[in-house]
Amino acid sequence: MELTTVAQSFAAYFRPWALTLPRVAVDTRADGTLHGRGWSIRWRWQPDGALEVYATNRMTNDRWQTLHPDGRTEPGPAPPEMYADDEPGARQAYRAAWKAYRATLDERALHPRPSGDAPKKWDPENQLIWSLDEATAWEVERLPPRPDI
């Protein structure tokens, strides 16, 4: 089976880290979580075939987008990255925006499954761990080398 447009869009977006959706998640349209190369990614298939993706990385901003079967990418809401401390009310507005953002993630069930119960010998730079929502065990796959960009 050929990869769907949304799976190809996902792979293209995460190409610098050589991350792709697990094949079974694409074939069965199963929701899940993956961790690798600093990324924690949660995906959810939508009834129209779109893929909603929320990704966090310890070194960069959160990413939230919906990848549509027609190739369109729709960004999710993004809270401010910083605020000017000398502006009155900026700190309160910043905190309120992040609180609303987290509440929306909660409502959409978009928090990645924590990796606290990952296999003991998991090498996050060279291995990918992933789990589908209906499964409880982590699957481990060797990651290909990062591409030259």
Short mmCIF file of N, CA and C in Angstrom, two decimals:
data_model
loop_
_atom_site.label_atom_id
_atom_site.label_comp_id
_atom_site.label_asym_id
_atom_site.label_seq_id
_atom_site.Cartn_x
_atom_site.Cartn_y
_atom_site.Cartn_z
N MET A 1 0.84 -1.18 0.00
CA MET A 1 0.00 0.00 0.00
C MET A 1 0.88 1.24 0.00
N GLU A 2 0.54 2.17 -0.82
CA GLU A 2 1.29 3.42 -0.90
C GLU A 2 0.94 4.32 0.28
N LEU A 3 1.92 5.06 0.77
CA LEU A 3 1.66 5.98 1.86
C LEU A 3 0.67 7.06 1.43
N THR A 4 -0.19 7.43 2.34
CA THR A 4 -1.16 8.48 2.04
C THR A 4 -0.47 9.84 1.99
N THR A 5 -1.18 10.80 1.43
CA THR A 5 -0.65 12.16 1.35
C THR A 5 -0.32 12.71 2.73
N VAL A 6 -1.19 12.45 3.71
CA VAL A 6 -0.93 12.99 5.05
C VAL A 6 0.30 12.33 5.67
N ALA A 7 0.49 11.04 5.46
CA ALA A 7 1.69 10.38 5.98
C ALA A 7 2.94 10.92 5.30
N GLN A 8 2.84 11.21 4.01
CA GLN A 8 3.97 11.80 3.29
C GLN A 8 4.25 13.20 3.80
N SER A 9 3.20 13.96 4.09
CA SER A 9 3.38 15.32 4.65
C SER A 9 4.05 15.25 6.02
N PHE A 10 3.64 14.30 6.84
CA PHE A 10 4.25 14.10 8.15
C PHE A 10 5.74 13.80 7.98
N ALA A 11 6.05 12.85 7.10
CA ALA A 11 7.46 12.46 6.88
C ALA A 11 8.27 13.63 6.34
N ALA A 12 7.69 14.43 5.47
CA ALA A 12 8.40 15.58 4.92
C ALA A 12 8.69 16.62 6.01
N TYR A 13 7.72 16.85 6.87
CA TYR A 13 7.89 17.83 7.94
C TYR A 13 9.00 17.41 8.90
N PHE A 14 9.04 16.11 9.25
CA PHE A 14 10.02 15.62 10.21
C PHE A 14 11.24 15.00 9.53
N ARG A 15 11.45 15.29 8.26
CA ARG A 15 12.58 14.74 7.50
C ARG A 15 13.93 15.03 8.14
N PRO A 16 14.19 16.22 8.68
CA PRO A 16 15.51 16.46 9.29
C PRO A 16 15.85 15.49 10.42
N TRP A 17 14.83 14.89 11.03
CA TRP A 17 15.04 13.95 12.13
C TRP A 17 14.77 12.50 11.69
N ALA A 18 14.42 12.31 10.43
CA ALA A 18 14.12 10.98 9.87
C ALA A 18 12.99 10.28 10.63
N LEU A 19 11.97 11.06 11.03
CA LEU A 19 10.82 10.50 11.74
C LEU A 19 9.66 10.31 10.77
N THR A 20 9.02 9.16 10.86
CA THR A 20 7.83 8.87 10.07
C THR A 20 6.80 8.20 10.97
N LEU A 21 5.56 8.20 10.51
CA LEU A 21 4.53 7.48 11.24
C LEU A 21 4.76 5.98 11.11
N PRO A 22 4.46 5.23 12.14
CA PRO A 22 4.54 3.77 12.00
C PRO A 22 3.59 3.30 10.91
N ARG A 23 4.04 2.36 10.13
CA ARG A 23 3.24 1.87 8.99
C ARG A 23 1.85 1.40 9.41
N VAL A 24 1.76 0.68 10.53
CA VAL A 24 0.47 0.18 10.98
C VAL A 24 -0.49 1.33 11.32
N ALA A 25 0.03 2.44 11.81
CA ALA A 25 -0.81 3.60 12.12
C ALA A 25 -1.41 4.19 10.85
N VAL A 26 -0.65 4.16 9.77
CA VAL A 26 -1.14 4.67 8.49
C VAL A 26 -2.14 3.69 7.89
N ASP A 27 -1.78 2.42 7.89
CA ASP A 27 -2.64 1.40 7.27
C ASP A 27 -3.98 1.26 7.97
N THR A 28 -3.99 1.39 9.31
CA THR A 28 -5.23 1.19 10.08
C THR A 28 -5.85 2.49 10.55
N ARG A 29 -5.20 3.61 10.26
CA ARG A 29 -5.66 4.93 10.72
C ARG A 29 -5.82 4.94 12.24
N ALA A 30 -4.80 4.40 12.93
CA ALA A 30 -4.82 4.34 14.38
C ALA A 30 -4.11 5.56 14.97
N ASP A 31 -4.67 6.10 16.03
CA ASP A 31 -4.07 7.22 16.76
C ASP A 31 -2.94 6.69 17.62
N GLY A 32 -1.99 7.57 17.96
CA GLY A 32 -0.89 7.12 18.80
C GLY A 32 0.10 8.21 19.16
N THR A 33 1.22 7.74 19.68
CA THR A 33 2.31 8.60 20.16
C THR A 33 3.63 8.00 19.71
N LEU A 34 4.59 8.88 19.40
CA LEU A 34 5.96 8.42 19.16
C LEU A 34 6.93 9.37 19.83
N HIS A 35 8.11 8.82 20.14
CA HIS A 35 9.20 9.59 20.72
C HIS A 35 10.49 9.22 19.99
N GLY A 36 11.28 10.23 19.67
CA GLY A 36 12.59 9.99 19.07
C GLY A 36 13.27 11.29 18.73
N ARG A 37 14.58 11.29 18.87
CA ARG A 37 15.42 12.44 18.54
C ARG A 37 14.91 13.75 19.13
N GLY A 38 14.49 13.65 20.39
CA GLY A 38 14.06 14.84 21.12
C GLY A 38 12.58 15.19 20.93
N TRP A 39 11.89 14.54 20.03
CA TRP A 39 10.49 14.84 19.76
C TRP A 39 9.57 13.90 20.53
N SER A 40 8.47 14.46 21.00
CA SER A 40 7.33 13.72 21.54
C SER A 40 6.15 14.14 20.67
N ILE A 41 5.57 13.17 19.95
CA ILE A 41 4.56 13.50 18.95
C ILE A 41 3.30 12.68 19.20
N ARG A 42 2.19 13.37 19.19
CA ARG A 42 0.87 12.74 19.31
C ARG A 42 0.13 12.99 18.01
N TRP A 43 -0.50 11.96 17.46
CA TRP A 43 -1.30 12.14 16.25
C TRP A 43 -2.67 11.54 16.44
N ARG A 44 -3.64 12.14 15.77
CA ARG A 44 -5.02 11.67 15.80
C ARG A 44 -5.61 11.80 14.40
N TRP A 45 -6.17 10.72 13.90
CA TRP A 45 -6.84 10.74 12.59
C TRP A 45 -8.21 11.36 12.75
N GLN A 46 -8.60 12.16 11.79
CA GLN A 46 -9.91 12.81 11.79
C GLN A 46 -10.84 12.03 10.85
N PRO A 47 -12.15 12.15 11.04
CA PRO A 47 -13.10 11.41 10.19
C PRO A 47 -12.94 11.69 8.69
N ASP A 48 -12.47 12.87 8.33
CA ASP A 48 -12.30 13.21 6.91
C ASP A 48 -10.97 12.74 6.33
N GLY A 49 -10.18 11.99 7.11
CA GLY A 49 -8.90 11.48 6.64
C GLY A 49 -7.73 12.38 6.96
N ALA A 50 -7.99 13.53 7.57
CA ALA A 50 -6.91 14.43 7.97
C ALA A 50 -6.21 13.87 9.21
N LEU A 51 -5.01 14.34 9.44
CA LEU A 51 -4.22 13.91 10.58
C LEU A 51 -3.88 15.13 11.43
N GLU A 52 -4.34 15.13 12.67
CA GLU A 52 -4.00 16.20 13.59
C GLU A 52 -2.75 15.78 14.34
N VAL A 53 -1.73 16.64 14.35
CA VAL A 53 -0.43 16.32 14.92
C VAL A 53 -0.04 17.41 15.92
N TYR A 54 0.35 16.96 17.11
CA TYR A 54 0.90 17.87 18.11
C TYR A 54 2.28 17.34 18.47
N ALA A 55 3.28 18.18 18.38
CA ALA A 55 4.66 17.75 18.62
C ALA A 55 5.36 18.73 19.55
N THR A 56 6.12 18.17 20.47
CA THR A 56 6.94 18.99 21.37
C THR A 56 8.38 18.50 21.27
N ASN A 57 9.28 19.43 21.49
CA ASN A 57 10.70 19.13 21.49
C ASN A 57 11.34 20.00 22.54
N ARG A 58 12.27 19.43 23.26
CA ARG A 58 12.91 20.18 24.36
C ARG A 58 13.72 21.38 23.86
N MET A 59 14.02 21.42 22.55
CA MET A 59 14.88 22.47 22.02
C MET A 59 14.15 23.51 21.17
N THR A 60 12.83 23.38 21.02
CA THR A 60 12.12 24.29 20.13
C THR A 60 10.68 24.47 20.58
N ASN A 61 9.94 25.25 19.83
CA ASN A 61 8.54 25.52 20.14
C ASN A 61 7.65 24.32 19.84
N ASP A 62 6.48 24.29 20.48
CA ASP A 62 5.49 23.27 20.16
C ASP A 62 5.05 23.44 18.71
N ARG A 63 4.63 22.34 18.11
CA ARG A 63 4.08 22.36 16.75
C ARG A 63 2.71 21.70 16.82
N TRP A 64 1.73 22.32 16.21
CA TRP A 64 0.38 21.77 16.18
C TRP A 64 -0.19 22.07 14.81
N GLN A 65 -0.53 21.03 14.09
CA GLN A 65 -1.06 21.24 12.75
C GLN A 65 -1.96 20.09 12.34
N THR A 66 -2.80 20.36 11.37
CA THR A 66 -3.63 19.33 10.77
C THR A 66 -3.20 19.17 9.33
N LEU A 67 -2.88 17.94 8.96
CA LEU A 67 -2.44 17.62 7.60
C LEU A 67 -3.63 17.01 6.87
N HIS A 68 -4.06 17.66 5.79
CA HIS A 68 -5.25 17.23 5.08
C HIS A 68 -4.91 16.34 3.88
N PRO A 69 -5.84 15.45 3.50
CA PRO A 69 -5.60 14.54 2.37
C PRO A 69 -5.33 15.26 1.05
N ASP A 70 -5.81 16.50 0.91
CA ASP A 70 -5.57 17.24 -0.34
C ASP A 70 -4.23 17.97 -0.34
N GLY A 71 -3.42 17.74 0.72
CA GLY A 71 -2.09 18.35 0.79
C GLY A 71 -2.02 19.64 1.59
N ARG A 72 -3.17 20.19 1.96
CA ARG A 72 -3.17 21.42 2.77
C ARG A 72 -2.67 21.13 4.18
N THR A 73 -2.03 22.12 4.77
CA THR A 73 -1.61 22.05 6.17
C THR A 73 -2.26 23.22 6.89
N GLU A 74 -2.97 22.91 7.94
CA GLU A 74 -3.66 23.93 8.72
C GLU A 74 -2.99 24.04 10.09
N PRO A 75 -2.43 25.21 10.42
CA PRO A 75 -1.79 25.34 11.73
C PRO A 75 -2.81 25.35 12.86
N GLY A 76 -2.42 24.80 13.99
CA GLY A 76 -3.25 24.85 15.19
C GLY A 76 -3.00 26.16 15.92
N PRO A 77 -3.74 26.40 16.98
CA PRO A 77 -3.53 27.63 17.74
C PRO A 77 -2.14 27.64 18.37
N ALA A 78 -1.55 28.77 18.44
CA ALA A 78 -0.21 28.89 19.02
C ALA A 78 -0.20 30.02 20.04
N PRO A 79 0.16 29.72 21.27
CA PRO A 79 0.28 30.79 22.26
C PRO A 79 1.54 31.59 22.00
N PRO A 80 1.64 32.76 22.60
CA PRO A 80 2.85 33.56 22.40
C PRO A 80 4.09 32.85 22.94
N GLU A 81 5.20 33.08 22.28
CA GLU A 81 6.46 32.46 22.70
C GLU A 81 7.12 33.22 23.84
N MET A 82 6.84 34.50 23.92
CA MET A 82 7.44 35.33 24.97
C MET A 82 6.57 36.57 25.16
N TYR A 83 6.92 37.36 26.12
CA TYR A 83 6.20 38.61 26.34
C TYR A 83 7.19 39.68 26.77
N ALA A 84 6.80 40.92 26.57
CA ALA A 84 7.62 42.06 26.98
C ALA A 84 7.27 42.38 28.43
N ASP A 85 8.21 42.20 29.31
CA ASP A 85 7.97 42.36 30.74
C ASP A 85 7.62 43.80 31.12
N ASP A 86 7.98 44.75 30.26
CA ASP A 86 7.70 46.14 30.60
C ASP A 86 6.30 46.58 30.16
N GLU A 87 5.55 45.70 29.51
CA GLU A 87 4.18 46.04 29.10
C GLU A 87 3.21 45.65 30.22
N PRO A 88 2.36 46.60 30.63
CA PRO A 88 1.39 46.28 31.69
C PRO A 88 0.47 45.12 31.27
N GLY A 89 0.33 44.16 32.15
CA GLY A 89 -0.57 43.04 31.88
C GLY A 89 -0.02 41.97 30.96
N ALA A 90 1.20 42.14 30.46
CA ALA A 90 1.76 41.17 29.50
C ALA A 90 1.94 39.79 30.13
N ARG A 91 2.44 39.77 31.36
CA ARG A 91 2.66 38.49 32.03
C ARG A 91 1.34 37.75 32.24
N GLN A 92 0.31 38.46 32.67
CA GLN A 92 -0.99 37.84 32.90
C GLN A 92 -1.59 37.35 31.58
N ALA A 93 -1.46 38.11 30.52
CA ALA A 93 -1.98 37.70 29.21
C ALA A 93 -1.24 36.46 28.70
N TYR A 94 0.06 36.44 28.90
CA TYR A 94 0.88 35.30 28.50
C TYR A 94 0.43 34.03 29.24
N ARG A 95 0.29 34.14 30.55
CA ARG A 95 -0.13 32.98 31.34
C ARG A 95 -1.54 32.52 30.95
N ALA A 96 -2.43 33.46 30.71
CA ALA A 96 -3.80 33.11 30.32
C ALA A 96 -3.81 32.41 28.96
N ALA A 97 -2.98 32.87 28.03
CA ALA A 97 -2.92 32.25 26.71
C ALA A 97 -2.41 30.82 26.81
N TRP A 98 -1.39 30.59 27.63
CA TRP A 98 -0.85 29.24 27.79
C TRP A 98 -1.82 28.33 28.55
N LYS A 99 -2.55 28.88 29.50
CA LYS A 99 -3.55 28.09 30.21
C LYS A 99 -4.65 27.65 29.24
N ALA A 100 -5.11 28.55 28.40
CA ALA A 100 -6.14 28.22 27.40
C ALA A 100 -5.61 27.19 26.39
N TYR A 101 -4.36 27.34 26.00
CA TYR A 101 -3.72 26.41 25.07
C TYR A 101 -3.69 25.00 25.66
N ARG A 102 -3.24 24.88 26.89
CA ARG A 102 -3.19 23.57 27.56
C ARG A 102 -4.59 22.97 27.70
N ALA A 103 -5.57 23.81 28.00
CA ALA A 103 -6.95 23.32 28.12
C ALA A 103 -7.46 22.78 26.78
N THR A 104 -7.11 23.44 25.69
CA THR A 104 -7.50 22.96 24.37
C THR A 104 -6.82 21.64 24.05
N LEU A 105 -5.54 21.51 24.39
CA LEU A 105 -4.84 20.23 24.21
C LEU A 105 -5.53 19.12 25.02
N ASP A 106 -5.93 19.45 26.23
CA ASP A 106 -6.65 18.47 27.07
C ASP A 106 -7.95 18.05 26.39
N GLU A 107 -8.72 19.02 25.92
CA GLU A 107 -10.00 18.74 25.27
C GLU A 107 -9.82 17.88 24.02
N ARG A 108 -8.75 18.11 23.28
CA ARG A 108 -8.50 17.39 22.03
C ARG A 108 -7.73 16.09 22.25
N ALA A 109 -7.38 15.79 23.52
CA ALA A 109 -6.60 14.58 23.86
C ALA A 109 -5.33 14.52 23.02
N LEU A 110 -4.59 15.63 23.00
CA LEU A 110 -3.40 15.72 22.16
C LEU A 110 -2.08 15.66 22.93
N HIS A 111 -2.11 15.35 24.20
CA HIS A 111 -0.84 15.22 24.92
C HIS A 111 -0.20 13.88 24.56
N PRO A 112 1.07 13.88 24.15
CA PRO A 112 1.73 12.60 23.88
C PRO A 112 1.79 11.74 25.14
N ARG A 113 1.71 10.44 24.94
CA ARG A 113 1.87 9.50 26.05
C ARG A 113 3.27 9.68 26.62
N PRO A 114 3.42 9.85 27.93
CA PRO A 114 4.75 9.99 28.51
C PRO A 114 5.61 8.75 28.25
N SER A 115 6.90 8.95 28.12
CA SER A 115 7.81 7.84 27.84
C SER A 115 8.42 7.25 29.11
N GLY A 116 7.84 7.54 30.26
CA GLY A 116 8.39 7.07 31.53
C GLY A 116 8.47 5.56 31.64
N ASP A 117 7.61 4.85 30.92
CA ASP A 117 7.65 3.38 30.96
C ASP A 117 8.28 2.80 29.69
N ALA A 118 9.12 3.62 29.03
CA ALA A 118 9.81 3.17 27.81
C ALA A 118 10.77 2.04 28.14
N PRO A 119 11.10 1.21 27.16
CA PRO A 119 12.08 0.15 27.39
C PRO A 119 13.37 0.71 27.98
N LYS A 120 13.96 -0.01 28.91
CA LYS A 120 15.15 0.46 29.63
C LYS A 120 16.33 0.78 28.72
N LYS A 121 16.50 0.03 27.66
CA LYS A 121 17.65 0.23 26.78
C LYS A 121 17.31 1.06 25.54
N TRP A 122 16.26 1.85 25.63
CA TRP A 122 15.87 2.70 24.51
C TRP A 122 16.90 3.79 24.29
N ASP A 123 17.39 3.92 23.08
CA ASP A 123 18.36 4.94 22.69
C ASP A 123 17.59 5.99 21.87
N PRO A 124 17.17 7.10 22.49
CA PRO A 124 16.30 8.06 21.80
C PRO A 124 16.92 8.75 20.59
N GLU A 125 18.21 8.71 20.45
CA GLU A 125 18.84 9.31 19.27
C GLU A 125 18.83 8.35 18.08
N ASN A 126 18.88 7.08 18.34
CA ASN A 126 18.98 6.10 17.26
C ASN A 126 17.78 5.16 17.16
N GLN A 127 16.87 5.26 18.11
CA GLN A 127 15.69 4.40 18.09
C GLN A 127 14.43 5.24 18.29
N LEU A 128 13.37 4.78 17.66
CA LEU A 128 12.06 5.38 17.78
C LEU A 128 11.22 4.45 18.65
N ILE A 129 10.49 5.02 19.61
CA ILE A 129 9.49 4.22 20.31
C ILE A 129 8.14 4.79 19.95
N TRP A 130 7.18 3.91 19.79
CA TRP A 130 5.84 4.35 19.46
C TRP A 130 4.82 3.39 20.04
N SER A 131 3.61 3.92 20.21
CA SER A 131 2.51 3.13 20.75
C SER A 131 1.22 3.64 20.13
N LEU A 132 0.37 2.72 19.76
CA LEU A 132 -0.96 3.09 19.30
C LEU A 132 -1.87 3.19 20.52
N ASP A 133 -2.92 3.98 20.41
CA ASP A 133 -3.79 4.20 21.56
C ASP A 133 -4.37 2.91 22.12
N GLU A 134 -4.73 1.97 21.25
CA GLU A 134 -5.35 0.75 21.76
C GLU A 134 -4.32 -0.23 22.30
N ALA A 135 -3.05 0.01 22.07
CA ALA A 135 -1.98 -0.86 22.58
C ALA A 135 -1.34 -0.20 23.80
N THR A 136 -0.81 -1.01 24.69
CA THR A 136 -0.16 -0.43 25.86
C THR A 136 1.36 -0.57 25.80
N ALA A 137 1.86 -1.54 25.04
CA ALA A 137 3.30 -1.74 24.97
C ALA A 137 3.93 -0.78 23.96
N TRP A 138 5.15 -0.38 24.26
CA TRP A 138 5.91 0.42 23.31
C TRP A 138 6.53 -0.50 22.26
N GLU A 139 6.54 -0.06 21.04
CA GLU A 139 7.27 -0.73 19.96
C GLU A 139 8.56 0.06 19.76
N VAL A 140 9.64 -0.63 19.47
CA VAL A 140 10.94 0.01 19.26
C VAL A 140 11.39 -0.27 17.84
N GLU A 141 11.82 0.77 17.14
CA GLU A 141 12.35 0.63 15.78
C GLU A 141 13.65 1.41 15.68
N ARG A 142 14.57 0.89 14.94
CA ARG A 142 15.82 1.59 14.67
C ARG A 142 15.52 2.75 13.72
N LEU A 143 16.05 3.91 14.03
CA LEU A 143 15.88 5.07 13.14
C LEU A 143 16.96 5.07 12.06
N PRO A 144 16.58 5.49 10.85
CA PRO A 144 17.61 5.63 9.83
C PRO A 144 18.49 6.83 10.17
N PRO A 145 19.66 6.92 9.55
CA PRO A 145 20.49 8.11 9.80
C PRO A 145 19.75 9.37 9.39
N ARG A 146 20.11 10.45 10.02
CA ARG A 146 19.52 11.74 9.63
C ARG A 146 19.99 12.07 8.22
N PRO A 147 19.09 12.61 7.41
CA PRO A 147 19.50 12.95 6.05
C PRO A 147 20.40 14.18 6.02
N ASP A 148 21.20 14.28 5.01
CA ASP A 148 21.97 15.51 4.79
C ASP A 148 20.99 16.56 4.31
N ILE A 149 20.98 17.67 4.95
CA ILE A 149 20.03 18.72 4.57
C ILE A 149 20.78 19.89 3.98
#
